[in-house]
mmCIF file with all atom_site columns, C-alpha atoms in Angstrom:
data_model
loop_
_atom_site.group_PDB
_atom_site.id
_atom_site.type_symbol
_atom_site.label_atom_id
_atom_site.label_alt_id
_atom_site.label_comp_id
_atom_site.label_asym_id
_atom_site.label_entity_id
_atom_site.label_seq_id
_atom_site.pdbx_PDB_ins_code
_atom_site.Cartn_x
_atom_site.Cartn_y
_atom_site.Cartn_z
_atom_site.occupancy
_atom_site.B_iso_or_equiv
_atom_site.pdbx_formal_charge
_atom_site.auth_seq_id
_atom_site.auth_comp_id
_atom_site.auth_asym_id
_atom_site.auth_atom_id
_atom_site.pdbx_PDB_model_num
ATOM 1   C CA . UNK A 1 1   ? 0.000   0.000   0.000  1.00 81.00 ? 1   UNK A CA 1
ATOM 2   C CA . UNK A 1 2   ? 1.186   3.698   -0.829 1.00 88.00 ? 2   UNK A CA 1
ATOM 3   C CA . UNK A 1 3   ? 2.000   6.235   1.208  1.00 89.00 ? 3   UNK A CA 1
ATOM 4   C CA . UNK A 1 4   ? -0.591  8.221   0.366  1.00 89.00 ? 4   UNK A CA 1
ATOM 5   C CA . UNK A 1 5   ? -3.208  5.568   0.269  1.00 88.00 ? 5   UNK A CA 1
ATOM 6   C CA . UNK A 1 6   ? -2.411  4.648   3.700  1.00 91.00 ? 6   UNK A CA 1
ATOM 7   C CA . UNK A 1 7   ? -3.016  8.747   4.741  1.00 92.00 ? 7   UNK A CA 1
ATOM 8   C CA . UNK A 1 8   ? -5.936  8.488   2.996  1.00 93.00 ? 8   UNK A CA 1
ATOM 9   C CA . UNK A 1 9   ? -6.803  5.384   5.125  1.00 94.00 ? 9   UNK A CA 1
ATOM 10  C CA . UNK A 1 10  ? -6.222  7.051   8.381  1.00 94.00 ? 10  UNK A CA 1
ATOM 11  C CA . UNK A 1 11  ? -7.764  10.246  7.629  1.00 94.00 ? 11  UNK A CA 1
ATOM 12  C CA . UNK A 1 12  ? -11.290 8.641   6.775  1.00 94.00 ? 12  UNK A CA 1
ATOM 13  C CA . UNK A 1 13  ? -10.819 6.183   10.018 1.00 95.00 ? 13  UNK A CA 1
ATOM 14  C CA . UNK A 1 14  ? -9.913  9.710   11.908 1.00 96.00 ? 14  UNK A CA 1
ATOM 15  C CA . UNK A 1 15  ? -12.870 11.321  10.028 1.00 94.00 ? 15  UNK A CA 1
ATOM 16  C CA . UNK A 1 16  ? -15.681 8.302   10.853 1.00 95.00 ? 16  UNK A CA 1
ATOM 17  C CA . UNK A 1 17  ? -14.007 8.697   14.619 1.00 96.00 ? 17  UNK A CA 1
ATOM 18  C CA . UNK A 1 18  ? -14.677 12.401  14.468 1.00 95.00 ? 18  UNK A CA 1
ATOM 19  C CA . UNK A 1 19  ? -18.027 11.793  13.056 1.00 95.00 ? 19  UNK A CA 1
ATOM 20  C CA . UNK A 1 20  ? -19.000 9.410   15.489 1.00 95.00 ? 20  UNK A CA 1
ATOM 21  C CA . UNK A 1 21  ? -18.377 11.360  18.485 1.00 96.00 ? 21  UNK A CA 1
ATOM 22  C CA . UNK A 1 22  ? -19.755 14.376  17.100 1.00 95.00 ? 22  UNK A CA 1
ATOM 23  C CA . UNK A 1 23  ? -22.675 12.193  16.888 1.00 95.00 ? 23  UNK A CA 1
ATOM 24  C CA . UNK A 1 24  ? -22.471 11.575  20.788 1.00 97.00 ? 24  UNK A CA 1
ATOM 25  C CA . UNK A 1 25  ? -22.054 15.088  22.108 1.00 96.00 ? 25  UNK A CA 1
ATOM 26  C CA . UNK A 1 26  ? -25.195 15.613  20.086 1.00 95.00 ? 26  UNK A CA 1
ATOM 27  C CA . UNK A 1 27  ? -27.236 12.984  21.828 1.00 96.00 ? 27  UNK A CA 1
ATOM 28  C CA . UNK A 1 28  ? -25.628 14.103  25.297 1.00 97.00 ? 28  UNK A CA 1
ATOM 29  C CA . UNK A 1 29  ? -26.819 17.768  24.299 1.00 96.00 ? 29  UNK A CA 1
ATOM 30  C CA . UNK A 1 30  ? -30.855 16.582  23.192 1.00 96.00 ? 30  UNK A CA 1
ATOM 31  C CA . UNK A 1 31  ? -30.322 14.331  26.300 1.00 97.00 ? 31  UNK A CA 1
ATOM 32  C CA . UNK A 1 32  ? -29.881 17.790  28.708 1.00 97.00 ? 32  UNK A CA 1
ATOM 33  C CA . UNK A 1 33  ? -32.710 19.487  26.614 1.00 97.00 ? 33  UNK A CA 1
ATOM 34  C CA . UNK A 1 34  ? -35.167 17.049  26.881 1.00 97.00 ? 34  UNK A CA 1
ATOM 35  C CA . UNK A 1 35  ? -34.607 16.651  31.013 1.00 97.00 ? 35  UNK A CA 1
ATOM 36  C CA . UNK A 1 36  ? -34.393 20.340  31.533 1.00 97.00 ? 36  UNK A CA 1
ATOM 37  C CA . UNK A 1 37  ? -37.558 20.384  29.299 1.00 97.00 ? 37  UNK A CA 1
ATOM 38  C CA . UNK A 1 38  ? -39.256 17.545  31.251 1.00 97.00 ? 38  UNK A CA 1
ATOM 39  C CA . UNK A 1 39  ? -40.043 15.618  28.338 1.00 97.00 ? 39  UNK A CA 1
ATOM 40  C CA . UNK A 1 40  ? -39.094 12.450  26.699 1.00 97.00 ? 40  UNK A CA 1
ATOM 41  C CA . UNK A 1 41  ? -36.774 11.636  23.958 1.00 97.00 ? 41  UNK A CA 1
ATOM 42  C CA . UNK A 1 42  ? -39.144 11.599  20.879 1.00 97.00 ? 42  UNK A CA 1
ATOM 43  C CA . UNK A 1 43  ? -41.281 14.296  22.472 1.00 98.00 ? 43  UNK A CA 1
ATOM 44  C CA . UNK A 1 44  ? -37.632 16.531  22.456 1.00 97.00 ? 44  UNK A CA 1
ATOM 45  C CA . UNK A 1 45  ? -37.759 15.267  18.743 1.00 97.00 ? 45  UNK A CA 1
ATOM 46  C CA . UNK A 1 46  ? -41.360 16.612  17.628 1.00 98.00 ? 46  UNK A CA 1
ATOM 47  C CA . UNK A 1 47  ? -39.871 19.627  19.449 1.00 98.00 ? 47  UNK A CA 1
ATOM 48  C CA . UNK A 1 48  ? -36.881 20.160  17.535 1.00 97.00 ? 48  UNK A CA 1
ATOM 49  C CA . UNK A 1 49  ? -38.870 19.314  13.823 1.00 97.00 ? 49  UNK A CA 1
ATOM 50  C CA . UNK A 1 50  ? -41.801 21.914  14.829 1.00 98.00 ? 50  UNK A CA 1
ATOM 51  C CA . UNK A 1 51  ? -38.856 24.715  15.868 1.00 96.00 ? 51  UNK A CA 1
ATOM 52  C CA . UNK A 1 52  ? -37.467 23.837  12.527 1.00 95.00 ? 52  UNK A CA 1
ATOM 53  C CA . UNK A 1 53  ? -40.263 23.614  10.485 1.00 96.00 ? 53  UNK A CA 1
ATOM 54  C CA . UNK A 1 54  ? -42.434 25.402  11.891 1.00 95.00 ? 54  UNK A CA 1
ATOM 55  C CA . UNK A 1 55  ? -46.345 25.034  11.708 1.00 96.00 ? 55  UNK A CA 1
ATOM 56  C CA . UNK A 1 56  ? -47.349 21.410  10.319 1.00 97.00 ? 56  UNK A CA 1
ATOM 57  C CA . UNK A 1 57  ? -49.403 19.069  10.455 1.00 96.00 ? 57  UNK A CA 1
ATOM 58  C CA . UNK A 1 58  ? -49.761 16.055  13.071 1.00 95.00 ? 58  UNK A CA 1
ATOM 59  C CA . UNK A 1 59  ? -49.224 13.259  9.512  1.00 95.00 ? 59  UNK A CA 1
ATOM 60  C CA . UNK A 1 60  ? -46.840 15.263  8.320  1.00 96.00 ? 60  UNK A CA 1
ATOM 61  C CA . UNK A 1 61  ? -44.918 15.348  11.686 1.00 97.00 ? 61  UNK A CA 1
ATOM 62  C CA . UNK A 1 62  ? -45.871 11.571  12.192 1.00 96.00 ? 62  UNK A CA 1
ATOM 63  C CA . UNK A 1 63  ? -43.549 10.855  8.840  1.00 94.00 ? 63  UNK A CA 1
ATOM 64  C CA . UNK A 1 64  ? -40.668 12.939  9.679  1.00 94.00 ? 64  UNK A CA 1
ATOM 65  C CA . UNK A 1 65  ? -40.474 10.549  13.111 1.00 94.00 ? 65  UNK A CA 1
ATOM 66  C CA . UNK A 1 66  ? -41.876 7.358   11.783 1.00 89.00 ? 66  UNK A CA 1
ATOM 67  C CA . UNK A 1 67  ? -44.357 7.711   14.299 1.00 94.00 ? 67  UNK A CA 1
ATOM 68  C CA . UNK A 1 68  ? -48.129 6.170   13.874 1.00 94.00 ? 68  UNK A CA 1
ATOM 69  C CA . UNK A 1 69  ? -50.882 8.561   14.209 1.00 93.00 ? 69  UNK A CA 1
ATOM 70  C CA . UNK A 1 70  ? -52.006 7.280   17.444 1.00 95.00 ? 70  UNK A CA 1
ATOM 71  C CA . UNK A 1 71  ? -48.337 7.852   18.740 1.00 97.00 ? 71  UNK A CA 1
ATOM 72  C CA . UNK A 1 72  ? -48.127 11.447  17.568 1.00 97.00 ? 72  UNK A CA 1
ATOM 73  C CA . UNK A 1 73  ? -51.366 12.367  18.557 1.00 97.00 ? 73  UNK A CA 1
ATOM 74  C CA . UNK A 1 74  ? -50.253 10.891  21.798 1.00 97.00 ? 74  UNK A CA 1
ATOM 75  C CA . UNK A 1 75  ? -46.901 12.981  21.737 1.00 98.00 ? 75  UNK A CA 1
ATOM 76  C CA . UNK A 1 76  ? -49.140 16.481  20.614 1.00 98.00 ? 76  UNK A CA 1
ATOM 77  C CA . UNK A 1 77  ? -51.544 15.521  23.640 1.00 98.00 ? 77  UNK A CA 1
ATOM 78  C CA . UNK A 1 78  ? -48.677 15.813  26.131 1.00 98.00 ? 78  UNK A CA 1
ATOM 79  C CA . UNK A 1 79  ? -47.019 18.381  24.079 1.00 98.00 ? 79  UNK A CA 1
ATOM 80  C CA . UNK A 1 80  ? -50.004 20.354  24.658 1.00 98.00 ? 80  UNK A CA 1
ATOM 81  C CA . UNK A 1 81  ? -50.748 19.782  28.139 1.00 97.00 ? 81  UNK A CA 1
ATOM 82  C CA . UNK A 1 82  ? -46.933 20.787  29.035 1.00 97.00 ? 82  UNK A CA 1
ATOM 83  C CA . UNK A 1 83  ? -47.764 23.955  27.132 1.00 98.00 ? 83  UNK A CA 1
ATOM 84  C CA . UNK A 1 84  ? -45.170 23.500  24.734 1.00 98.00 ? 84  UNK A CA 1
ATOM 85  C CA . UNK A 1 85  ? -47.560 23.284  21.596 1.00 98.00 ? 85  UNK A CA 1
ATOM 86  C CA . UNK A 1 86  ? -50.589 24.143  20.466 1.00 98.00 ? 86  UNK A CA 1
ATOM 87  C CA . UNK A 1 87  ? -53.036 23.033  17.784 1.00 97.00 ? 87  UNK A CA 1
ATOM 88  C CA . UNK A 1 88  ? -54.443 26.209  15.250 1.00 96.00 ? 88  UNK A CA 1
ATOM 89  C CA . UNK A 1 89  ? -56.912 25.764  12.397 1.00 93.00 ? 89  UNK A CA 1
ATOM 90  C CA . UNK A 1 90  ? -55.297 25.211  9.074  1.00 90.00 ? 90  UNK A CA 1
ATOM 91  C CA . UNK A 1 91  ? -55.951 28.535  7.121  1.00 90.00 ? 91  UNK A CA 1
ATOM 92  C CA . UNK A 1 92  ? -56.612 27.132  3.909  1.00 89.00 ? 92  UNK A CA 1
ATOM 93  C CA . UNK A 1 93  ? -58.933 23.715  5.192  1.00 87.00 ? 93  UNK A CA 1
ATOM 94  C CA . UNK A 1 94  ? -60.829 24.453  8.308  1.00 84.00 ? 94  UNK A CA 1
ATOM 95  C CA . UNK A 1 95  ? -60.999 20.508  8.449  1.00 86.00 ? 95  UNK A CA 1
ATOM 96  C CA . UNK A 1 96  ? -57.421 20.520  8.882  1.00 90.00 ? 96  UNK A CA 1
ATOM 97  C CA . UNK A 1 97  ? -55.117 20.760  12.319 1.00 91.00 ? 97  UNK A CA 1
ATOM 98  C CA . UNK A 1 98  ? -51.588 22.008  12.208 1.00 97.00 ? 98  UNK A CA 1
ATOM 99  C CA . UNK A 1 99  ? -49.644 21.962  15.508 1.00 98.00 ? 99  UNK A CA 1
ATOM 100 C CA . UNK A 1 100 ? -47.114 24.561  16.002 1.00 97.00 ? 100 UNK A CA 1
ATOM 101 C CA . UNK A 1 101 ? -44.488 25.672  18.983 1.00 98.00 ? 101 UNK A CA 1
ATOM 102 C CA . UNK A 1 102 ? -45.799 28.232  21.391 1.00 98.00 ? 102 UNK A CA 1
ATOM 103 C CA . UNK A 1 103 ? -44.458 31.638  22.379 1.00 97.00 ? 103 UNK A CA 1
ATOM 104 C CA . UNK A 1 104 ? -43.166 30.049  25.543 1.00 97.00 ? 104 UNK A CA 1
ATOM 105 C CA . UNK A 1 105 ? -41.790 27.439  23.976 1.00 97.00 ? 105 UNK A CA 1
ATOM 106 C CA . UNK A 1 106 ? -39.771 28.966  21.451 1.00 96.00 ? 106 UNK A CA 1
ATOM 107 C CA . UNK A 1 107 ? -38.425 31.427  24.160 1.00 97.00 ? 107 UNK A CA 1
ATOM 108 C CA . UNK A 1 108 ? -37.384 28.573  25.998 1.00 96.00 ? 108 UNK A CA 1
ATOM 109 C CA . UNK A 1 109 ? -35.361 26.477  22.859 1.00 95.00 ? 109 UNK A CA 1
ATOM 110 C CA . UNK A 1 110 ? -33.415 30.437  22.398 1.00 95.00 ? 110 UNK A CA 1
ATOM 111 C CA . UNK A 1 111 ? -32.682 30.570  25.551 1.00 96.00 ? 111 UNK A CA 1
ATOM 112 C CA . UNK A 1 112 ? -31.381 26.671  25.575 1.00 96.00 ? 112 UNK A CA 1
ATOM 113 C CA . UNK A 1 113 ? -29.447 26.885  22.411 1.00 96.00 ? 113 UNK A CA 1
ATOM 114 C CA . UNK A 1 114 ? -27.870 30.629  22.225 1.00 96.00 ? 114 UNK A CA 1
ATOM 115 C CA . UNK A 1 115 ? -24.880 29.824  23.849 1.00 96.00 ? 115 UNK A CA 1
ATOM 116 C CA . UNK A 1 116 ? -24.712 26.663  21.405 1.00 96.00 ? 116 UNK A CA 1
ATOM 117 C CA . UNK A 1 117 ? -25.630 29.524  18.427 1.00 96.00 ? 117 UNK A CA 1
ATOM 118 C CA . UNK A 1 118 ? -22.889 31.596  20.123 1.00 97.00 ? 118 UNK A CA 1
ATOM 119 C CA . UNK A 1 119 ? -20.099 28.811  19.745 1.00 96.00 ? 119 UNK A CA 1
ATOM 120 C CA . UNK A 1 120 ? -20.914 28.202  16.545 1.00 96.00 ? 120 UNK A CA 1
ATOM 121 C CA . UNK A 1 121 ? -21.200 31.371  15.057 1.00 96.00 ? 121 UNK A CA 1
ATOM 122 C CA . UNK A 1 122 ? -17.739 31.969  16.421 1.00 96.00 ? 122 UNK A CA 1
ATOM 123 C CA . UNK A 1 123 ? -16.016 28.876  15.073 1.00 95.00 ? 123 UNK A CA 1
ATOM 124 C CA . UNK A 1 124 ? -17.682 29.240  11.339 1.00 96.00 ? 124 UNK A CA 1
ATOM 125 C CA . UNK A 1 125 ? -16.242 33.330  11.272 1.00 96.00 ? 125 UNK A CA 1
ATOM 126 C CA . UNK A 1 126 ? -12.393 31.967  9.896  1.00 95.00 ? 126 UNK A CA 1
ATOM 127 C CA . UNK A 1 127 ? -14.765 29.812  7.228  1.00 97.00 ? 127 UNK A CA 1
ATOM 128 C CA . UNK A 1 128 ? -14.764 31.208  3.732  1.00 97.00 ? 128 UNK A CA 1
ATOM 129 C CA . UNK A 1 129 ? -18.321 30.410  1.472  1.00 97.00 ? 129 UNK A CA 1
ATOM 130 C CA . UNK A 1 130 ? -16.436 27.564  -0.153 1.00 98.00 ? 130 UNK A CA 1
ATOM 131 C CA . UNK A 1 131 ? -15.607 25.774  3.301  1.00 97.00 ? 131 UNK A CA 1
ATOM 132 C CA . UNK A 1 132 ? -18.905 26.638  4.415  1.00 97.00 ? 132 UNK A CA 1
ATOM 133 C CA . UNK A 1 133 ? -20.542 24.906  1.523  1.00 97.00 ? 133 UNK A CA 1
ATOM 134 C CA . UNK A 1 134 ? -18.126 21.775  2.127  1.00 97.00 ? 134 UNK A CA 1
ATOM 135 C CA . UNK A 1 135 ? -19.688 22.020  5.464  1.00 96.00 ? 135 UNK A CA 1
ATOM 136 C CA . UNK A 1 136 ? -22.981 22.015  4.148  1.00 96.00 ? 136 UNK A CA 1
ATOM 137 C CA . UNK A 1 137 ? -22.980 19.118  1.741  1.00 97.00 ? 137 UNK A CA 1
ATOM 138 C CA . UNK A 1 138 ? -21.242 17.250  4.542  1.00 96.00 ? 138 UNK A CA 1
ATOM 139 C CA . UNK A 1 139 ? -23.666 17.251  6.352  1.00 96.00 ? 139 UNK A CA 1
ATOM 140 C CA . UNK A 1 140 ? -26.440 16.640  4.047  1.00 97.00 ? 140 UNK A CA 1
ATOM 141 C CA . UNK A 1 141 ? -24.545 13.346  2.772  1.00 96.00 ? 141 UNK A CA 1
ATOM 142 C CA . UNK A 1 142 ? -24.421 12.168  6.383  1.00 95.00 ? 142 UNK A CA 1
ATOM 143 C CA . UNK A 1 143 ? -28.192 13.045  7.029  1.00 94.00 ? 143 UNK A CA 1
ATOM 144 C CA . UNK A 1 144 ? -28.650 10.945  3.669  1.00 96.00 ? 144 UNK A CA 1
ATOM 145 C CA . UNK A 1 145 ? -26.773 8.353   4.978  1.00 95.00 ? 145 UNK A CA 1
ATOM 146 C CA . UNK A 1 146 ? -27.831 8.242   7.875  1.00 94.00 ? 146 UNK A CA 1
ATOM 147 C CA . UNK A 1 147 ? -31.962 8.129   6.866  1.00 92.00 ? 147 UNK A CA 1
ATOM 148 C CA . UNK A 1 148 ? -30.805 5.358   4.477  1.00 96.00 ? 148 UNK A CA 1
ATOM 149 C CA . UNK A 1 149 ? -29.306 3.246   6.773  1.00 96.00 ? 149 UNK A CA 1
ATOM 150 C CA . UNK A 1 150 ? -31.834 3.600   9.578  1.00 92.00 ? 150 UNK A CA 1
ATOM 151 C CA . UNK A 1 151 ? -34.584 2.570   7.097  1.00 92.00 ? 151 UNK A CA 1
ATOM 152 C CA . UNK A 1 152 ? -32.249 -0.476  6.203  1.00 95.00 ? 152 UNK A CA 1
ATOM 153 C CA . UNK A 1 153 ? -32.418 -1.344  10.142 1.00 95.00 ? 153 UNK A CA 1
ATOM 154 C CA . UNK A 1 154 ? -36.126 -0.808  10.300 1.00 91.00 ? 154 UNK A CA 1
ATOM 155 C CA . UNK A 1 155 ? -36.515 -3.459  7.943  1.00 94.00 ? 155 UNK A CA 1
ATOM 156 C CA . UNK A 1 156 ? -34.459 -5.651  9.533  1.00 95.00 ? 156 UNK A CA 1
ATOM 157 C CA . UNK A 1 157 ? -36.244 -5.383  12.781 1.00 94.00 ? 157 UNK A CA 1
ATOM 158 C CA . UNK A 1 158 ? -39.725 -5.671  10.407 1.00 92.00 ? 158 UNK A CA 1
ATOM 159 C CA . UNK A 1 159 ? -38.685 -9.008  8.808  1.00 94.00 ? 159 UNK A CA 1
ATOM 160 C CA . UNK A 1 160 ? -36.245 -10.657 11.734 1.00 94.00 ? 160 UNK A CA 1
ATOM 161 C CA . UNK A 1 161 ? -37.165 -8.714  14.695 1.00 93.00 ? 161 UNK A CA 1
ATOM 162 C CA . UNK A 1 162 ? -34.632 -7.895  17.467 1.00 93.00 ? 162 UNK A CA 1
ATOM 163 C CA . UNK A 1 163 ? -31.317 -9.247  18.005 1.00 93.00 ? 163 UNK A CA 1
ATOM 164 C CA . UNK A 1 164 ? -30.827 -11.708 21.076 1.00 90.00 ? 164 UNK A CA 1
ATOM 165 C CA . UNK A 1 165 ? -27.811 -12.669 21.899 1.00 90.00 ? 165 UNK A CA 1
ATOM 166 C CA . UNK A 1 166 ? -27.403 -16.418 23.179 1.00 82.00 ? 166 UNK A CA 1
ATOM 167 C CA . UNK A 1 167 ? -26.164 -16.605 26.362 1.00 76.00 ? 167 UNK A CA 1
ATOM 168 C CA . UNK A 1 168 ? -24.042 -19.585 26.778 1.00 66.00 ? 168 UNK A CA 1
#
């Protein structure tokens, strides 16, 4: 092996290391949101689309998840109790419901994720627009990747259901 296929080598092992724990401090971040928040992990999840997002509707929520409609009407219902949603008429069918974040709510993910903003912002200033967009398609390639694979493991579990390991 070359020299500079053995770099190569270690940089994407150093890279999928990099990605991976990136990956944890995330998950140890949602994990401190969603306590602080008094809410579960999925529930932290509708949060997080619907800040995103915006107003949508409960199916169209229900896909981003993968939740059924009787679990994300059960997530809105607690949502709503906690005060951290609310459910409006759609303007354009008044047969429709669209759930959105409330005042209070939103208020609450600022003040949660500003200093997080803060950092950021900060560490992106010494990127020009072309390592920014490098940045950008990164991620999007990894979000690809990511929905790809996770849709190969829910049909795994759908077809041979969950692992056991033998204990011998």
């Amino acid at each position: 092996m070359s020299r500079e296929s053995l770099r190569r080598e270690h940089l994407l092992d150093a890279l999928g290391h990099a990605v991976r724990a990136n990956q944890r401090a995330t998950d140890q971040v949602d994990e401190a949101v969603t306590r602080l928040l008094g809410v579960n992990r999925t529930d932290g999840l509708c949060l997080d689309i619907l800040d995103h997002r915006g107003r949508i509707s409960a199916g169209a929520l229900a896909e981003e998840t993968g939740l059924t409609s009787g679990a994300i009407t059960a997530v809105i219902d607690r949502l709503e109790r906690a005060g951290y949603v609310r459910r409006v008429p759609d303007p354009e069918d008044r047969r429709r419901v669209l759930v959105e974040l409330t005042e209070p709510a939103r208020a609450i993910a600022w003040e949660l994720f500003a200093p997080l903003a803060e950092l950021v912002g900060e560490l992106l200033a010494g990127y020009d627009e072309e390592q920014l967009t490098m940045l950008i398609e990164f991620q999007d390639l990894g979000r690809q990747m990511q929905e790809r694979h996770a849709a190969l493991l829910r049909e795994r579990l759908r077809t041979e259901g969950q692992i056991r390991l033998s204990r011998s």
